[in-house]
XYZ file of C-alpha atoms in Angstrom:
353
model
C 0.127 0.180 -0.068
C 1.417 3.158 -1.201
C 0.378 6.973 -0.418
C -1.661 8.701 1.732
C -4.941 6.596 2.715
C -7.918 8.272 2.083
C -9.934 9.875 4.746
C -13.456 8.873 5.497
C -16.416 10.475 4.620
C -17.480 13.190 6.202
C -20.153 13.287 9.132
C -18.763 9.693 9.711
C -17.002 9.120 13.129
C -13.548 7.781 11.945
C -11.102 5.350 14.179
C -8.173 6.816 12.620
C -8.907 10.130 14.119
C -9.017 8.889 17.650
C -5.700 9.615 19.883
C -6.210 8.791 23.194
C -4.453 9.809 26.090
C -4.301 7.471 28.986
C -2.982 8.843 32.630
C -0.645 6.637 34.223
C -3.146 5.873 37.223
C -5.705 5.001 35.079
C -3.541 2.427 33.639
C -3.331 0.901 36.899
C -7.085 1.079 37.615
C -7.952 -0.554 34.202
C -6.139 -3.550 35.046
C -9.298 -5.743 35.248
C -10.499 -8.453 32.828
C -11.995 -7.006 29.614
C -15.734 -6.543 29.164
C -16.233 -9.717 26.871
C -14.881 -11.673 29.998
C -16.536 -9.572 33.104
C -18.779 -12.268 33.832
C -17.291 -15.508 32.963
C -16.678 -18.372 35.775
C -14.924 -21.802 36.038
C -18.715 -22.820 35.740
C -19.389 -21.187 32.521
C -16.315 -22.568 30.873
C -17.639 -26.027 29.024
C -14.589 -28.639 28.817
C -14.909 -30.554 25.503
C -14.668 -34.309 26.522
C -12.789 -35.602 23.549
C -9.919 -33.079 25.320
C -9.596 -34.052 29.173
C -6.883 -31.353 29.729
C -9.553 -28.826 29.261
C -11.387 -30.178 32.498
C -7.936 -30.612 34.132
C -7.097 -27.130 33.468
C -10.260 -26.187 35.452
C -9.442 -27.994 38.320
C -5.792 -26.889 38.208
C -6.835 -23.112 37.866
C -9.618 -23.459 40.405
C -6.980 -24.967 42.985
C -4.456 -22.386 42.324
C -6.865 -19.902 42.833
C -7.943 -21.521 46.389
C -4.291 -21.135 47.396
C -3.898 -17.543 46.466
C -7.212 -17.284 48.571
C -5.797 -19.236 51.844
C -2.511 -18.163 51.545
C -2.900 -14.610 52.434
C -4.937 -15.326 55.281
C -1.745 -16.228 57.410
C -0.566 -12.367 56.726
C -0.245 -10.804 60.256
C 0.822 -7.020 59.143
C 0.530 -4.884 56.370
C 4.379 -4.654 55.637
C 5.020 -8.425 56.525
C 6.299 -10.239 53.758
C 3.890 -13.100 52.569
C 4.880 -16.878 53.860
C 6.805 -18.479 50.376
C 4.585 -20.814 48.839
C 5.617 -24.612 48.274
C 6.131 -25.566 44.442
C 6.372 -22.507 41.753
C 4.887 -19.099 42.607
C 2.992 -18.960 39.143
C 0.591 -21.166 36.926
C 1.027 -21.118 33.272
C -1.616 -22.162 30.647
C -0.200 -23.370 27.616
C -2.216 -24.137 24.675
C -3.703 -23.177 20.963
C -5.841 -20.243 20.198
C -9.724 -20.362 20.862
C -9.249 -23.225 23.635
C -10.281 -20.458 25.979
C -7.380 -19.656 28.026
C -8.539 -16.157 28.660
C -11.639 -17.112 30.003
C -9.762 -19.319 32.592
C -7.701 -16.614 33.488
C -10.430 -14.113 33.824
C -12.437 -16.691 35.910
C -9.293 -17.036 38.268
C -9.432 -13.205 38.860
C -13.033 -13.414 39.643
C -12.369 -16.362 41.873
C -9.842 -14.568 43.676
C -11.524 -11.046 43.988
C -15.099 -11.817 43.487
C -15.706 -14.765 45.780
C -12.437 -14.735 47.412
C -11.923 -11.108 48.644
C -8.690 -10.767 47.754
C -6.963 -8.126 45.072
C -5.646 -9.060 41.718
C -4.227 -7.447 38.521
C -5.174 -8.248 35.101
C -3.730 -7.324 31.502
C -1.971 -8.351 28.547
C 1.986 -8.876 28.191
C 2.078 -5.504 26.478
C -0.299 -3.400 29.110
C 2.468 -4.647 31.673
C 5.272 -3.538 29.781
C 3.694 -0.090 28.644
C 2.706 0.248 32.471
C 6.552 0.348 33.243
C 7.325 2.824 30.653
C 4.437 4.912 31.835
C 5.446 4.715 35.587
C 9.217 3.638 35.876
C 10.267 0.058 37.048
C 9.739 0.671 41.140
C 6.977 2.632 40.787
C 5.279 0.074 38.492
C 6.424 -2.806 40.973
C 5.043 -0.646 43.978
C 1.754 -0.382 42.054
C 1.280 -4.346 41.573
C 3.011 -5.753 44.584
C 0.246 -5.062 46.991
C -1.782 -7.309 44.963
C -2.463 -11.289 45.784
C -2.389 -12.149 42.136
C -1.023 -10.669 38.862
C -2.615 -12.452 35.715
C -0.627 -11.841 32.637
C -2.865 -12.672 29.139
C -0.988 -13.275 25.973
C 2.526 -13.779 27.415
C 5.216 -13.209 24.692
C 8.628 -12.355 24.196
C 8.951 -10.155 21.151
C 12.218 -8.652 21.700
C 15.262 -8.681 23.929
C 14.103 -5.490 25.577
C 10.788 -7.292 26.811
C 12.869 -10.412 28.211
C 14.753 -8.466 30.448
C 12.373 -6.254 31.694
C 9.607 -8.914 32.134
C 12.003 -11.313 33.984
C 12.943 -8.325 36.405
C 9.581 -7.551 37.291
C 8.513 -11.395 37.696
C 11.273 -11.566 40.239
C 10.380 -8.583 42.230
C 6.427 -9.394 42.486
C 7.597 -13.054 43.612
C 9.786 -11.755 45.713
C 7.121 -9.787 47.398
C 5.022 -12.811 47.716
C 2.838 -11.735 44.597
C 1.375 -15.275 43.046
C 1.710 -14.871 38.763
C -1.014 -16.849 36.198
C -0.064 -16.513 32.538
C -1.602 -17.411 29.664
C 0.579 -18.204 26.347
C 0.711 -20.072 23.061
C 4.103 -21.146 23.334
C 5.891 -22.867 26.622
C 7.427 -20.969 28.989
C 10.893 -22.480 27.945
C 10.285 -21.783 24.151
C 9.325 -18.163 24.543
C 11.092 -15.574 21.903
C 11.866 -18.593 19.733
C 12.219 -17.836 16.017
C 11.771 -13.858 16.913
C 15.258 -12.879 18.290
C 18.410 -14.599 19.271
C 16.987 -16.083 22.457
C 19.707 -18.392 23.006
C 21.463 -15.059 24.352
C 18.572 -14.642 26.781
C 18.402 -17.998 27.970
C 19.211 -17.012 31.818
C 16.185 -14.564 31.706
C 13.956 -17.179 29.828
C 14.629 -19.911 31.954
C 13.940 -17.538 34.954
C 10.799 -16.936 33.619
C 10.006 -20.575 32.962
C 11.167 -21.270 36.606
C 8.527 -18.924 38.117
C 5.339 -21.552 36.833
C 3.867 -24.859 37.035
C 2.730 -25.409 33.174
C -1.227 -25.991 32.583
C -1.480 -27.703 29.014
C -5.056 -26.850 27.120
C -5.693 -28.812 24.299
C -8.638 -28.566 21.914
C -10.353 -26.995 18.883
C -10.451 -23.399 18.262
C -14.110 -22.889 19.971
C -14.775 -19.733 17.842
C -15.141 -21.598 14.479
C -16.748 -25.377 15.523
C -19.041 -26.003 12.681
C -18.290 -22.587 11.001
C -16.368 -21.670 8.260
C -13.023 -19.892 8.828
C -13.955 -16.759 8.036
C -17.564 -14.989 6.221
C -17.383 -13.577 2.944
C -16.626 -9.615 3.047
C -19.339 -7.448 2.375
C -19.779 -4.653 -0.228
C -18.762 -1.425 0.283
C -22.447 0.290 0.020
C -23.195 -2.232 3.075
C -20.397 -1.199 5.266
C -21.497 2.275 4.513
C -24.710 1.715 5.236
C -24.263 -0.058 8.386
C -21.833 2.695 9.563
C -24.269 5.372 8.737
C -27.555 3.625 10.290
C -25.487 2.665 13.717
C -25.022 4.915 16.263
C -21.454 4.426 17.643
C -20.107 2.946 14.882
C -17.068 3.895 13.309
C -16.185 3.874 9.456
C -12.544 4.028 8.049
C -10.673 3.006 4.829
C -8.794 0.119 6.004
C -5.550 1.335 4.759
C -5.976 4.209 7.108
C -6.504 2.578 10.004
C -3.196 0.548 9.353
C -1.207 3.855 8.906
C -2.892 5.195 12.220
C -2.124 2.262 14.192
C 1.740 3.370 13.770
C 0.823 6.720 15.630
C -0.576 5.386 18.806
C 1.107 2.894 21.100
C -0.794 -0.671 21.332
C -1.201 0.028 24.843
C -3.647 2.531 23.898
C -5.771 0.455 21.248
C -8.230 -0.505 24.090
C -9.023 3.260 24.803
C -8.903 3.964 20.859
C -11.644 1.578 19.907
C -13.483 2.390 23.335
C -17.060 1.965 23.340
C -17.175 1.593 19.723
C -20.819 -0.310 18.746
C -19.100 -1.463 15.418
C -15.986 -1.003 13.416
C -16.797 -0.448 9.697
C -13.971 -1.373 7.481
C -13.462 -0.557 3.644
C -11.232 -2.368 1.284
C -9.640 -4.675 3.820
C -6.431 -5.639 2.085
C -3.450 -8.318 2.643
C -0.876 -7.363 4.846
C 2.876 -8.317 4.224
C 4.908 -6.195 6.449
C 5.840 -7.501 10.089
C 5.239 -4.465 11.918
C 2.191 -4.071 10.489
C 0.688 -7.167 11.074
C 1.654 -7.075 14.512
C 0.078 -3.804 15.082
C -2.995 -5.755 13.520
C -2.947 -8.713 15.803
C -3.111 -6.175 19.020
C -5.981 -3.947 17.223
C -7.750 -7.701 16.986
C -7.205 -8.576 20.407
C -8.808 -5.419 21.901
C -11.819 -5.748 19.480
C -12.622 -9.421 20.676
C -12.199 -8.476 24.160
C -14.672 -5.774 23.755
C -16.820 -7.841 21.625
C -17.185 -5.230 19.110
C -18.201 -6.188 15.802
C -16.448 -5.834 12.205
C -18.240 -4.952 9.182
C -15.754 -5.566 6.580
C -15.525 -5.269 2.445
C -12.334 -6.390 0.789
C -10.603 -9.624 1.020
C -11.914 -12.360 3.664
C -10.088 -12.506 7.271
C -8.132 -15.461 6.675
C -6.228 -14.010 3.889
C -5.323 -10.976 5.496
C -1.775 -11.857 6.475
C 0.588 -13.136 3.451
C 1.982 -16.917 3.761
C 5.516 -15.538 4.605
C 3.896 -14.001 7.842
C 1.957 -16.988 8.871
C 4.700 -19.053 8.057
C 7.270 -17.085 10.365
C 8.123 -16.643 14.320
C 4.655 -14.929 15.010
C 2.820 -17.810 13.156
C 0.602 -18.152 16.253
C -0.308 -14.474 16.763
C -1.495 -14.218 13.353
C -3.731 -17.123 13.439
C -5.219 -15.982 16.804
C -5.854 -12.625 15.128
C -7.387 -14.314 12.285
C -9.539 -16.653 14.243
C -10.797 -13.873 16.448
C -11.309 -11.255 13.359
C -13.279 -13.896 11.409
C -15.583 -14.268 14.537
C -16.201 -10.632 14.845
C -16.679 -10.254 11.139
C -19.407 -12.986 11.409
C -20.942 -10.592 13.977
C -20.457 -7.879 11.679
C -22.539 -9.605 8.663
C -25.267 -10.339 11.298
C -25.740 -6.700 11.798
C -25.798 -6.009 8.137
C -28.363 -8.755 7.487
């Protein structure tokens, strides 16, 4: 894609015109499960009988949560360090996309906070790295340390700086008695493979891996059981009609949104989509640039977190990334984005129906 992306029609709200500024204190206050997962519980997760690891994951996460709730009851003073737990201080859900890892992580948060009366923080990996950038390392530690549990969704190491930063942050939190829970598509000992010279950071990676007991979750992508991978794109006219007729919808050329994502830090994508009722994209095309693709992955995650339908023309979302990107070190991220965008596009097609 070359040249300046066209602007949307006058009178329509544009996602690419939004540049939210999030104060540091708001970053801390918003470390809670996203709206899509605000009401989930372990009881609402339905394990597939043909994949016993799903029921095992529910039992394992629930038992871990009970330990978090019980473990703090022996605390005798505000500044007394919590007693060291037996075994790893964290639990790590490893599994493919669409098997319900975020559902389980959110359920753990609600078990500890809503049912157990403890405190917890919940965020994605990129939100925690941004928190450190916004507050500074020690203030970020001080903001997280009072919690009994820190939940990290979409845990992944994309560059050496993140590796060193998260290794140090988690070590500081564990030293203060904070329990950890994370989800990822990659085993902790294999984080960073295919993305940078991970062998040069094995000490940090192994230190991260040592903080967790791994709970495997197998299964198929629940978003597409019995459904085609991606719906057929809509016409440009239909996309415009939905944008015009739906209050709170945004309307943008796809190329303009991609260009705008480069100007907004990924940690602010959630604030950017805000309370949008639908994202209408005209002319979705295939992405071949790695950085553009990774930014689109984060946007897809934030739209999915908030259950925002996507109404789109152009290519179907199972063709939005090139084969070269899908075959590289970020393959699992791109496949997760395809899964989530396709699900949101089905919701968008229903709106247009």
